[in-house]
Coordinates of C-alpha atoms and ligand atoms in Angstrom, one line a residue:
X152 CA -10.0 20.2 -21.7
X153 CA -7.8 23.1 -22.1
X154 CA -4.0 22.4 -21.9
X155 CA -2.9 22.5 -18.3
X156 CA 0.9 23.1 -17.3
X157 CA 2.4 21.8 -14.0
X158 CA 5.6 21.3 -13.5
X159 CA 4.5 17.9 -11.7
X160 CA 2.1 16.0 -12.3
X161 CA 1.1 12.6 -10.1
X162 CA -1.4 10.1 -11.3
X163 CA -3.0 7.6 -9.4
X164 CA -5.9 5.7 -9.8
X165 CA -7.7 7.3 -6.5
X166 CA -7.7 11.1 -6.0
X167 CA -7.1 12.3 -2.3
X168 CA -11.0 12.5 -1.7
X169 CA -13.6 11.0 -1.4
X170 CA -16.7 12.3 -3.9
X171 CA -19.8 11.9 -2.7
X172 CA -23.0 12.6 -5.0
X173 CA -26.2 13.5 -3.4
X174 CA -29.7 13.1 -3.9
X175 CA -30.1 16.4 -6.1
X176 CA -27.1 15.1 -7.8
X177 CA -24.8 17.6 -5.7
X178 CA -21.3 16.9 -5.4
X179 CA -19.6 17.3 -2.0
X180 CA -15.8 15.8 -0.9
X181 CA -13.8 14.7 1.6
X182 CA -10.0 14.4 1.9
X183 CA -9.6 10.1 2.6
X184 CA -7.0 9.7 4.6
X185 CA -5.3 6.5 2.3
X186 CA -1.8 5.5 2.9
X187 CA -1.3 7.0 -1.3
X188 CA -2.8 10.0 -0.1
X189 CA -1.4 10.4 3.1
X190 CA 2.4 10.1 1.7
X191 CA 2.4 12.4 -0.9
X192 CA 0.0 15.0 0.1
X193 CA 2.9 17.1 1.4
X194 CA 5.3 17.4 -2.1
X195 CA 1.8 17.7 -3.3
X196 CA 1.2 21.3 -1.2
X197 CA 4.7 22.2 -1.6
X198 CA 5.1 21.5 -5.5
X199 CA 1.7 23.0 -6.1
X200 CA 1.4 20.1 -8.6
X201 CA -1.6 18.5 -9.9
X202 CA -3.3 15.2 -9.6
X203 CA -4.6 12.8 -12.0
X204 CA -8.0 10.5 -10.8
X205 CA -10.5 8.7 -10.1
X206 CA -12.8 10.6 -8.0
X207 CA -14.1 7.2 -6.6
X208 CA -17.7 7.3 -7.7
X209 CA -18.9 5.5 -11.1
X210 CA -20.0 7.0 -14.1
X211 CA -19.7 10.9 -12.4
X212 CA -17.9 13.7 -14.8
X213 CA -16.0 16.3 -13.3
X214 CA -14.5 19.6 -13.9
X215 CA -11.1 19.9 -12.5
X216 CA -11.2 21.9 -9.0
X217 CA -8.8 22.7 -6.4
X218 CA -8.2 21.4 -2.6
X219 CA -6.5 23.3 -0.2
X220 CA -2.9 23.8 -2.8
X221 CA -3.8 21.1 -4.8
X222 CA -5.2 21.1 -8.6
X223 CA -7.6 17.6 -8.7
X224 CA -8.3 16.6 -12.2
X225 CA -10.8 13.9 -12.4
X226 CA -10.6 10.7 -14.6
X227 CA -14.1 8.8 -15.5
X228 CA -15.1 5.7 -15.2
X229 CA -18.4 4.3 -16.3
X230 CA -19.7 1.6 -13.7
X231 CA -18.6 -1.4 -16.1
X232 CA -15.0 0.0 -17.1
X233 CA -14.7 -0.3 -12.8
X234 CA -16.2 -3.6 -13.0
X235 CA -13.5 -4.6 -15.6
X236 CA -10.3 -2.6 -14.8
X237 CA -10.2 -1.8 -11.2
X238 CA -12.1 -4.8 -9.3
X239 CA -11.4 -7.1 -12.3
X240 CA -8.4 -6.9 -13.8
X241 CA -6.6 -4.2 -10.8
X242 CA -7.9 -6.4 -7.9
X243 CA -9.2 -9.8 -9.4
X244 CA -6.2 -10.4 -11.4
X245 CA -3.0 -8.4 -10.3
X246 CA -3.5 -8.3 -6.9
X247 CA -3.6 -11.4 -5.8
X248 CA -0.8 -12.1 -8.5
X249 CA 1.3 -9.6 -7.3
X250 CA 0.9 -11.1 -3.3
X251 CA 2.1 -14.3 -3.2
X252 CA -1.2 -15.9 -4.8
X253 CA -2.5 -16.2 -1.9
X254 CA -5.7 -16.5 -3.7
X255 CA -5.6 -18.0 -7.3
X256 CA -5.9 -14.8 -9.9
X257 CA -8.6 -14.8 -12.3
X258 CA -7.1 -14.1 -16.2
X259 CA -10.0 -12.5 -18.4
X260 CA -9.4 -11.3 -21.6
X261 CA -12.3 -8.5 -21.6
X262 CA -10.8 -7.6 -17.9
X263 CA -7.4 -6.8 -20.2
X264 CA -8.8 -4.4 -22.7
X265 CA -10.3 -2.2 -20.4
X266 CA -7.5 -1.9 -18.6
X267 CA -5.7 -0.6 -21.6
X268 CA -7.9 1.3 -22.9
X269 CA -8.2 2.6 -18.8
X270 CA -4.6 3.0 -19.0
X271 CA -4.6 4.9 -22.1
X272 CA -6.9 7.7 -21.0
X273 CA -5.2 8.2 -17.8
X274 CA -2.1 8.6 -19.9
X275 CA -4.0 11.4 -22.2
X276 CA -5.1 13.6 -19.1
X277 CA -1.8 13.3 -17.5
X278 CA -0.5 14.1 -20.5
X279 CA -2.4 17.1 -21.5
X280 CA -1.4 18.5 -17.7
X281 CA 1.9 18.3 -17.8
X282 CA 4.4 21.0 -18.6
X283 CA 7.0 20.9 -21.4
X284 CA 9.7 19.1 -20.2
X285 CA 7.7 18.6 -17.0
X286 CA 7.8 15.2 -14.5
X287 CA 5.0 13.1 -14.3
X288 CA 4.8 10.6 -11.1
X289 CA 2.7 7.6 -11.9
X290 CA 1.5 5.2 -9.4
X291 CA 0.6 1.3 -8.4
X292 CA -0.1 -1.5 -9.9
X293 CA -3.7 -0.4 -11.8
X294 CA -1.3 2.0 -14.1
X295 CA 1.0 0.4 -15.2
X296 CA 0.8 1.1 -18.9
X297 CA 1.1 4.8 -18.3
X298 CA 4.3 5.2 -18.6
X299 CA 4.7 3.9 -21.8
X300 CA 1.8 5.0 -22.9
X301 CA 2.6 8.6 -21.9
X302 CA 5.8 8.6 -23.5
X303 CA 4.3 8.1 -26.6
X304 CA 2.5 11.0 -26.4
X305 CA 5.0 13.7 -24.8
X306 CA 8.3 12.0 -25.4
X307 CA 9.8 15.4 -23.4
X308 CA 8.7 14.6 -20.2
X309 CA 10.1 12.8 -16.9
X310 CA 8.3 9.8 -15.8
X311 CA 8.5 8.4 -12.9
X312 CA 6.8 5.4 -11.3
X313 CA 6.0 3.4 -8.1
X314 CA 4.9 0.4 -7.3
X315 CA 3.2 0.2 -3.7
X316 CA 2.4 -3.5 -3.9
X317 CA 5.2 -6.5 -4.0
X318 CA 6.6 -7.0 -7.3
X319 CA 6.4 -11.0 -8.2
X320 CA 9.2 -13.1 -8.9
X321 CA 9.5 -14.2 -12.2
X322 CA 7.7 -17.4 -11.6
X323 CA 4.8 -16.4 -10.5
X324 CA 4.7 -13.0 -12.8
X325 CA 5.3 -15.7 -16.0
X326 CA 1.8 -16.9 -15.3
X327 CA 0.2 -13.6 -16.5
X328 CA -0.3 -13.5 -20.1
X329 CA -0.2 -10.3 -20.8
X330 CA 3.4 -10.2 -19.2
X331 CA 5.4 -8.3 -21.6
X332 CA 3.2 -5.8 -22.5
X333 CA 3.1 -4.9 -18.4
X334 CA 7.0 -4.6 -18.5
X335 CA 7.0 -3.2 -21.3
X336 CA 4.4 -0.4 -19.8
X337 CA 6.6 -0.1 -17.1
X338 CA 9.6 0.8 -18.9
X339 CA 8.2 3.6 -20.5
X340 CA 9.4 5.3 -17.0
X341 CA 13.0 6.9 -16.1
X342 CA 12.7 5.2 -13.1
X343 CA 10.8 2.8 -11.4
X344 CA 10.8 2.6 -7.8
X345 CA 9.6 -0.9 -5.4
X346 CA 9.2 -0.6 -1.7
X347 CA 12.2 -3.8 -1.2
X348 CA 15.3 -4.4 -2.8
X349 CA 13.9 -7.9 -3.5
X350 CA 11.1 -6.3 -5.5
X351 CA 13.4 -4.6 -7.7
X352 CA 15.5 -7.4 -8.0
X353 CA 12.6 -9.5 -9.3
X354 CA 12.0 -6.6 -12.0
X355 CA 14.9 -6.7 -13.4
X356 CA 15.2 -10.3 -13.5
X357 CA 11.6 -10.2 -15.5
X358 CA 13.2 -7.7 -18.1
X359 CA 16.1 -10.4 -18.5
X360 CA 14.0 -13.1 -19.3
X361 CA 11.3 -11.3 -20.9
X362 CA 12.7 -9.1 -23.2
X363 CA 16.2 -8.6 -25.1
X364 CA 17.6 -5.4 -23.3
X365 CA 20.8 -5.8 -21.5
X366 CA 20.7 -4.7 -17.8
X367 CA 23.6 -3.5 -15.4
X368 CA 22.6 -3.8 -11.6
X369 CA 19.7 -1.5 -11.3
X370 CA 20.5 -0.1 -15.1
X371 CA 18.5 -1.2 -17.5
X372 CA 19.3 0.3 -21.3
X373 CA 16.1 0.3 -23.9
X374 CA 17.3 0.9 -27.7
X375 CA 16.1 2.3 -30.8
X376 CA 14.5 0.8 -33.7
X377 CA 18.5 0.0 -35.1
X378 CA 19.3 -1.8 -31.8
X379 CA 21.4 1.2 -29.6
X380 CA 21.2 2.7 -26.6
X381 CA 18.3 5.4 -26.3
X382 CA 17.7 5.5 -22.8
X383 CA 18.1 4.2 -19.5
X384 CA 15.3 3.0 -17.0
X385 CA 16.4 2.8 -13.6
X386 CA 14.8 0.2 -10.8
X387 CA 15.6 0.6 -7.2
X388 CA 13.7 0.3 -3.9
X389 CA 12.0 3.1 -2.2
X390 CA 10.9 2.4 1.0
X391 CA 7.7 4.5 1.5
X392 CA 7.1 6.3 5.0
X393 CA 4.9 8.1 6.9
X394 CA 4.0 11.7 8.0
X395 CA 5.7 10.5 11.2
X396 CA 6.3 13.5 12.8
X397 CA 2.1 14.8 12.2
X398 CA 1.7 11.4 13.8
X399 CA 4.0 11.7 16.7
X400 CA 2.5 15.2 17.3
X401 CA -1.1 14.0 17.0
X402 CA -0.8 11.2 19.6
X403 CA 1.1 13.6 22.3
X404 CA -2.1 16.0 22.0
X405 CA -4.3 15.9 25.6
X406 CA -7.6 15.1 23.7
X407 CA -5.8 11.9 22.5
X408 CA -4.4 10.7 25.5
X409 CA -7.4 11.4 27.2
X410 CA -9.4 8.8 24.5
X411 CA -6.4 6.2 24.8
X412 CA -7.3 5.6 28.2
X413 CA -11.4 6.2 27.8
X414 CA -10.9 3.2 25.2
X415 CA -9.2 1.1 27.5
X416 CA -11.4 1.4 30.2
X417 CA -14.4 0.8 27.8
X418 CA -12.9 -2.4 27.0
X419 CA -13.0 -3.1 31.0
X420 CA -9.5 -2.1 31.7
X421 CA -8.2 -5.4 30.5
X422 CA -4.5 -6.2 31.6
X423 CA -3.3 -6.2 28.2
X424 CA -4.9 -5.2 24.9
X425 CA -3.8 -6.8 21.5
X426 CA -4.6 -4.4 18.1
X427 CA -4.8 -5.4 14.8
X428 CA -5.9 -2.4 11.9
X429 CA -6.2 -3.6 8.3
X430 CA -8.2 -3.0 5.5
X431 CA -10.1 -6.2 5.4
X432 CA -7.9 -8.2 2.9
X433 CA -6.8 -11.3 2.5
X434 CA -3.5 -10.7 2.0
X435 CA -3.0 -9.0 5.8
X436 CA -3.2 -12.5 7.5
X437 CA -6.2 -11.9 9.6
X438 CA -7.7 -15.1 10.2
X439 CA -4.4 -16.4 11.2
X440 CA -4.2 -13.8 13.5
X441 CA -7.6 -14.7 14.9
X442 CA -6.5 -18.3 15.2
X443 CA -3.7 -17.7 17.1
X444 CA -5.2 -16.2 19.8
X445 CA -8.3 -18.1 19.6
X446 CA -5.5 -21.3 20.7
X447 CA -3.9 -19.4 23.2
X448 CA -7.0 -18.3 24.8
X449 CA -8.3 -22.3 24.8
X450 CA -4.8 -23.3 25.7
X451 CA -5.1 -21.1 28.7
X452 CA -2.1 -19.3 28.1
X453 CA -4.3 -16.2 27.7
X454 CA -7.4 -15.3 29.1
X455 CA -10.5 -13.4 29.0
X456 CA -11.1 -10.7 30.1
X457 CA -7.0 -10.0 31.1
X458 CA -6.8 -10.0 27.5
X459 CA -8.4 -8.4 24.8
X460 CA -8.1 -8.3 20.9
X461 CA -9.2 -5.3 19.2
X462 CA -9.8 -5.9 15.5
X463 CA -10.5 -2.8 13.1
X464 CA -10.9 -4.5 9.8
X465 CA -11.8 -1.3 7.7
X466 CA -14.7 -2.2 4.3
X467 CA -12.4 -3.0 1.3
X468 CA -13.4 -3.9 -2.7
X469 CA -16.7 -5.2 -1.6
X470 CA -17.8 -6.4 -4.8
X471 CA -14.6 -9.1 -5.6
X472 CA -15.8 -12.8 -4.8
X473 CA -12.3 -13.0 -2.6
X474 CA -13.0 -10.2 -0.6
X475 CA -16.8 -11.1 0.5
X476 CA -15.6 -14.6 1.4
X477 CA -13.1 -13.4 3.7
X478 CA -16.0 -11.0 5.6
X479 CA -17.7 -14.3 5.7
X480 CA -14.9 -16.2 6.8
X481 CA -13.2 -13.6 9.7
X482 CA -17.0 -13.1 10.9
X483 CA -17.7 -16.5 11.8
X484 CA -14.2 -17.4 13.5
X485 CA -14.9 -14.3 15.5
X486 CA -18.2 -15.4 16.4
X487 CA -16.6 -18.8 17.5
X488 CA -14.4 -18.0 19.5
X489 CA -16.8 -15.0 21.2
X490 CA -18.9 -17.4 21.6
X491 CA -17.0 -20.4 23.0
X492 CA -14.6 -18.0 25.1
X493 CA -16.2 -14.7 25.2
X494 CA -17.9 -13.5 29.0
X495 CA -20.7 -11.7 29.4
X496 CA -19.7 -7.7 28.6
X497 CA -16.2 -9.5 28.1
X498 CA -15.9 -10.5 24.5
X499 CA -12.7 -11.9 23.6
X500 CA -12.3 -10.1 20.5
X501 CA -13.4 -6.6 19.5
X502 CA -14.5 -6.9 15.8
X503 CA -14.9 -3.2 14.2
X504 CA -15.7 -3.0 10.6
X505 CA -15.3 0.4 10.1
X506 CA -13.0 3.1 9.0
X507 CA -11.7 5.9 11.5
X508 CA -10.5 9.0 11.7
X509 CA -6.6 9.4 12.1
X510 CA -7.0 10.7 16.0
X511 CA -9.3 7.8 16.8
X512 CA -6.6 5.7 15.4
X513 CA -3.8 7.6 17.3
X514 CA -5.7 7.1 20.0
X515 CA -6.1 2.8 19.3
X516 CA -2.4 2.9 19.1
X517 CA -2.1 4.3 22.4
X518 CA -4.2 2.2 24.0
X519 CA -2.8 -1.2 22.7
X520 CA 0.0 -3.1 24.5
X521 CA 1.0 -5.1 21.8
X522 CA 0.4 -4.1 18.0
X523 CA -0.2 -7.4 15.4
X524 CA 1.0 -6.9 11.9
X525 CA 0.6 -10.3 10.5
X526 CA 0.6 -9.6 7.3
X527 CA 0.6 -13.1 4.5
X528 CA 2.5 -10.7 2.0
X529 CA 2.4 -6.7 2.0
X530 CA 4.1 -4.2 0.0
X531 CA 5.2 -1.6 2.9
X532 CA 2.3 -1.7 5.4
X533 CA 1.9 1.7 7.0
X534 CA -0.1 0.6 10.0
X535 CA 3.2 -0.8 11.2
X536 CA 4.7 2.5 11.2
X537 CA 2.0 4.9 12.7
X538 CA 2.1 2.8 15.7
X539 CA 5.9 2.9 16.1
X540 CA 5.1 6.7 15.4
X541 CA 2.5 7.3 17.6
X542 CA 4.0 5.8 20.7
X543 CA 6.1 9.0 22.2
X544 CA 6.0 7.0 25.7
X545 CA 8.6 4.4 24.1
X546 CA 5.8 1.8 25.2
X547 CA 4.1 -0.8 23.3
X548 CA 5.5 -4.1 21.3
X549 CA 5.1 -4.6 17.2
X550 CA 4.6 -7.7 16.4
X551 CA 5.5 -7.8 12.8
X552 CA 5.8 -10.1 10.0
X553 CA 8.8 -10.8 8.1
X554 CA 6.7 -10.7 4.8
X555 CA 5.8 -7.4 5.1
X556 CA 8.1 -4.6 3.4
X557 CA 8.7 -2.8 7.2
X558 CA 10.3 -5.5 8.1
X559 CA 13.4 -4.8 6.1
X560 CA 13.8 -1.4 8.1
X561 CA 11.9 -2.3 11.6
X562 CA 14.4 -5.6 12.8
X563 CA 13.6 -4.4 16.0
X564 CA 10.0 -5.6 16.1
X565 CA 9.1 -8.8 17.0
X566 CA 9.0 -10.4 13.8
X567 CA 6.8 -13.1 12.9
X568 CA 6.3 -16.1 10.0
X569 CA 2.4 -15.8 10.6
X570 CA 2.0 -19.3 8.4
X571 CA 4.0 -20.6 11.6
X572 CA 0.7 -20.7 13.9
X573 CA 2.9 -22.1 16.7
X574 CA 5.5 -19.4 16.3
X575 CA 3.0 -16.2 15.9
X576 CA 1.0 -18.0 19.3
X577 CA 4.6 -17.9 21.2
X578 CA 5.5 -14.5 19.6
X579 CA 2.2 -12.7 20.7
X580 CA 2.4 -14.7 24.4
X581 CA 6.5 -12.9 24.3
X582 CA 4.8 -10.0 23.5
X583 CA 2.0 -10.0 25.8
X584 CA 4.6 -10.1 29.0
X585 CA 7.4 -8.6 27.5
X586 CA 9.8 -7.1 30.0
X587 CA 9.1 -3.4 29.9
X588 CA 12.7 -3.1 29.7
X589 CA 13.5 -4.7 26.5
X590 CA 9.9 -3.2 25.1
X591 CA 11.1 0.1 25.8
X592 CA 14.6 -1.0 24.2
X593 CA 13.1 -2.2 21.2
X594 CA 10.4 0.8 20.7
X595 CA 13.4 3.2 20.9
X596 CA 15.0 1.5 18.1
X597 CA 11.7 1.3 15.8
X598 CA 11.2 5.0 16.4
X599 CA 14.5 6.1 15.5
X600 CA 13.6 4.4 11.8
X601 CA 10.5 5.4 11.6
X602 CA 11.4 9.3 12.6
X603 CA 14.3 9.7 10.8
X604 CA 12.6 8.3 7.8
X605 CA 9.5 10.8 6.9
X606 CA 7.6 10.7 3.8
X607 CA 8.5 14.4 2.6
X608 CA 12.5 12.5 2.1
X609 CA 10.7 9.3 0.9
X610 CA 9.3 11.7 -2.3
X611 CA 12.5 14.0 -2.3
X612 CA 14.4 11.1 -2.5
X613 CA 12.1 9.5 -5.0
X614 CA 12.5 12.7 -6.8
X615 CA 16.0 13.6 -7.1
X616 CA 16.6 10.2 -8.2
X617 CA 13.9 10.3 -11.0
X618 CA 15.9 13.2 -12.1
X619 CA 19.6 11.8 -11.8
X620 CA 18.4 9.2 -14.0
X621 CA 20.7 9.3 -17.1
X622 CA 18.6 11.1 -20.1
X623 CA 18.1 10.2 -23.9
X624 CA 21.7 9.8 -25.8
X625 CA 23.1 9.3 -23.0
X626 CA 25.8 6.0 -23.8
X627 CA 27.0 3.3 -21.7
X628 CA 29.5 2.1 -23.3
X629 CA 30.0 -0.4 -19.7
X630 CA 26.7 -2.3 -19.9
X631 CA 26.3 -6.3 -20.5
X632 CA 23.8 -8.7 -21.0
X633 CA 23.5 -10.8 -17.9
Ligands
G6P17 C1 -3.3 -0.5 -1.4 C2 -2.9 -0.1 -2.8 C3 -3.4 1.3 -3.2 C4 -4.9 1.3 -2.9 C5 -5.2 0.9 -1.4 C6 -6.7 0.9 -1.1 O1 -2.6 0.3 -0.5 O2 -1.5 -0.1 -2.9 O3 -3.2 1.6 -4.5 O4 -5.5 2.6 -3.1 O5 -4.7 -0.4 -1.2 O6 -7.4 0.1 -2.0 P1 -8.5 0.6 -3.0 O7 -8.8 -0.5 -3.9 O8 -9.7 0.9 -2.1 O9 -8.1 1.8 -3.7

């Protein structure tokens, strides 16, 4: 490939579409709409950067091409290097890690290689794209070798990376055992940005008891081969946002109003509709969710058919064990309670496993009284913003819990501990009959967060900090071992 040269370069292990391969073998794509996608998209039109990827489909060799202002530069993958890195070691091992353990992670030793030698080639591409003296801005957890990696390669470049997912604290990172070669991946980058403080916090405490560097605050200082100062990595939370203001827009339009109330009366006009939109993992508390109301619908504090839930649990990593077993597992408690509390052309839950298109999800948000974000552990989750964003009216209650990043910025949600069953049962009963006054009190409050906080400042600020970080030779002459 011939030598490329953008001033920024942004790797990821998706690219912004979706590739599809016909028949004939022709290629066709589609923008996907994913939260990565969706929050960078616009530095990516304005920077007229380029994008490092996977274009989704296994085994299929690309040529670089352009979408609308952006330069897509496809990564490979053969079939089993996606069986090994991204649903084994990406989504088998780190994810659940990284969340709590909700689920127990699976540590393979084959899974590990091919994540390095994954790692590496993304590193070569981005790389061979990037600008003398360039930035390159590497994301999530399936890259986090990169950095280093890259710096090896083209020691004159900026790197910058972010972590979307929770960062684990210490004692549940030490279980991984390939642990220092992951922060030592990591701190190949300038600066390394976590959606929480608390994330960031449990970095830096990771480098303090993994490796020898001495750390200041957010300062952490990596030497040469004679023991001083060379650098400095920084690691600090970003929160990540939303294209609030696209969203806001897109929910005011006629044509979506118009479907907000089409979908209410085609759910029979209910007196109060309950929503809950996640990709359908087990990290986003679903099947507590269910529970709840199941309860509250048999305790007869709700009913059928004055209330409704509406769940759209979009297909996610299909092919890990965990994932199939919660399909299984949120299927039949749906069926349960449909069953035992359902009425005839009145289900009590609305099951949708499907993926839809940001209107008909504008739309959704419209439509439902009271949002449930009951996330077990979540980096940022976005779903909880595009409803604050999409509700102009200042109507509509977000139930969210205190384990997702949003609510460190949206206190004025009702938040929940969804492990508390009794707790989330009273919060979403609060919810459900909420005075319209405070509603409209607290929805005020969310949206001035959520509005003031767009994802074009998210990346500037991301940005200008990857920048200010203090360069090579730079000394401290302040810094400690703590
Ligand atoms: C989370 C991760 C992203 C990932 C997305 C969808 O938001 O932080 O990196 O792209 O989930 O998951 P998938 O495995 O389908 O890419």
């Amino acid at each position: 490939m011939a030598p490329a040269s953008y001033d920024l370069v942004v790797v990821s292990n998706r690219l912004p579409v979706d590739v599809t391969v016909a028949r004939d073998g022709s290629v066709s794509w589609d923008r996907s709409p994913g939260g990565l996608v969706t929050a960078l998209e616009p530095v990516m039109t304005a920077e007229d950067g380029a994008w490092v990827g996977w274009s989704g489909a296994p085994g299929l060799e690309l040529e670089p091409f352009d979408v609308d202002e952006m330069h897509l530069v496809p990564v490979t993958l053969s079939e089993s290097e996606l069986e090994d890195y991204y649903e084994g070691f990406s989504n088998d091992t780190l994810w659940p890690l990284y969340h709590d353990v909700i689920e127990p992670p699976t540590f393979h030793r084959q899974w590990w290689e091919v994540y390095r030698r994954v790692n590496q080639r993304f590193a070569e591409v981005a790389a061979q794209q990037v600008a003398p003296g360039g930035t390159v801005w590497v994301h999530d957890y399936q890259l986090q070798l990169v950095p280093r990696m890259l710096r090896e390669l083209r020691p004159d470049v900026r790197i910058g990376f972010f972590n979307h997912i929770p960062f684990p604290p210490l004692e549940l990172f030490a279980q991984l055992p390939w642990r220092t070669a992951v922060v030592e991946g990591l701190l190949g980058a300038d600066l390394i940005g976590f959606q929480r403080q608390a994330d960031a916090q449990n970095f830096v405490r990771v480098v303090r008891r993994l490796t020898d560097l001495n750390t200041r605050g957010q300062m952490i200082t990596i030497t040469d081969a004679h023991g001083r100062p060379a650098r400095h990595v920084r690691a600090a939370a970003f929160p990540i946002a939303i294209d609030s203001k696209k969203f806001d827009e897109l929910a005011r339009t006629p044509e979506v109003q118009a479907r907000a109330k089409e979908i209410r009366h085609e759910l029979g006009d209910p007196e109060v509709v309950l929503l809950g939109v996640d990709r359908l993992d087990y990290t986003k508390g679903i099947r507590h969710r269910i529970k709840a109301f199941g309860e509250l619908l048999e305790d007869g504090r709700l009913s059928v058919p004055h209330t409704t839930l509406v769940q759209v649990a979009s297909p996610s990593r299909e092919n890990v064990g965990a994932y199939q077993q919660l399909r299984d597992d949120v299927e039949l408690l749906v069926g349960r309670i449909n069953g035992d509390l359902g009425e005839l052309g009145h289900p009590a839950v609305h099951y949708l496993h499907h993926s839809y298109p940001m209107e008909e999800m504008a739309a959704l948000y419209l439509a439902a009284d009271v949002m449930l974000v009951t996330a077990l552990r979540d980096g940022m989750n976005l779903v909880a913003k595009e409803y604050v964003a999409a509700r102009s009216d200042d109507q509509g209650t977000l139930v969210l819990s205190e384990f997702a990043g949003a609510a460190d910025e949206l206190t004025s949600a009702v938040l929940v501990n969804p492990h508390d069953i009794a707790g989330l049962k009273n919060a979403i009963v609060y919810a459900a009959r909420i005075d319209s006054r405070e509603a409209r009190k607290r929805m005020r409050r969310l949206r001035r967060k959520v509005l003031d906080n767009d994802v074009a400042k998210w990346s500037e600020e991301f940005l200008a900090a990857l920048a200010a970080v203090p360069g090579p030779g730079r000394n401290d002459e302040q810094e400690n071992h703590d």
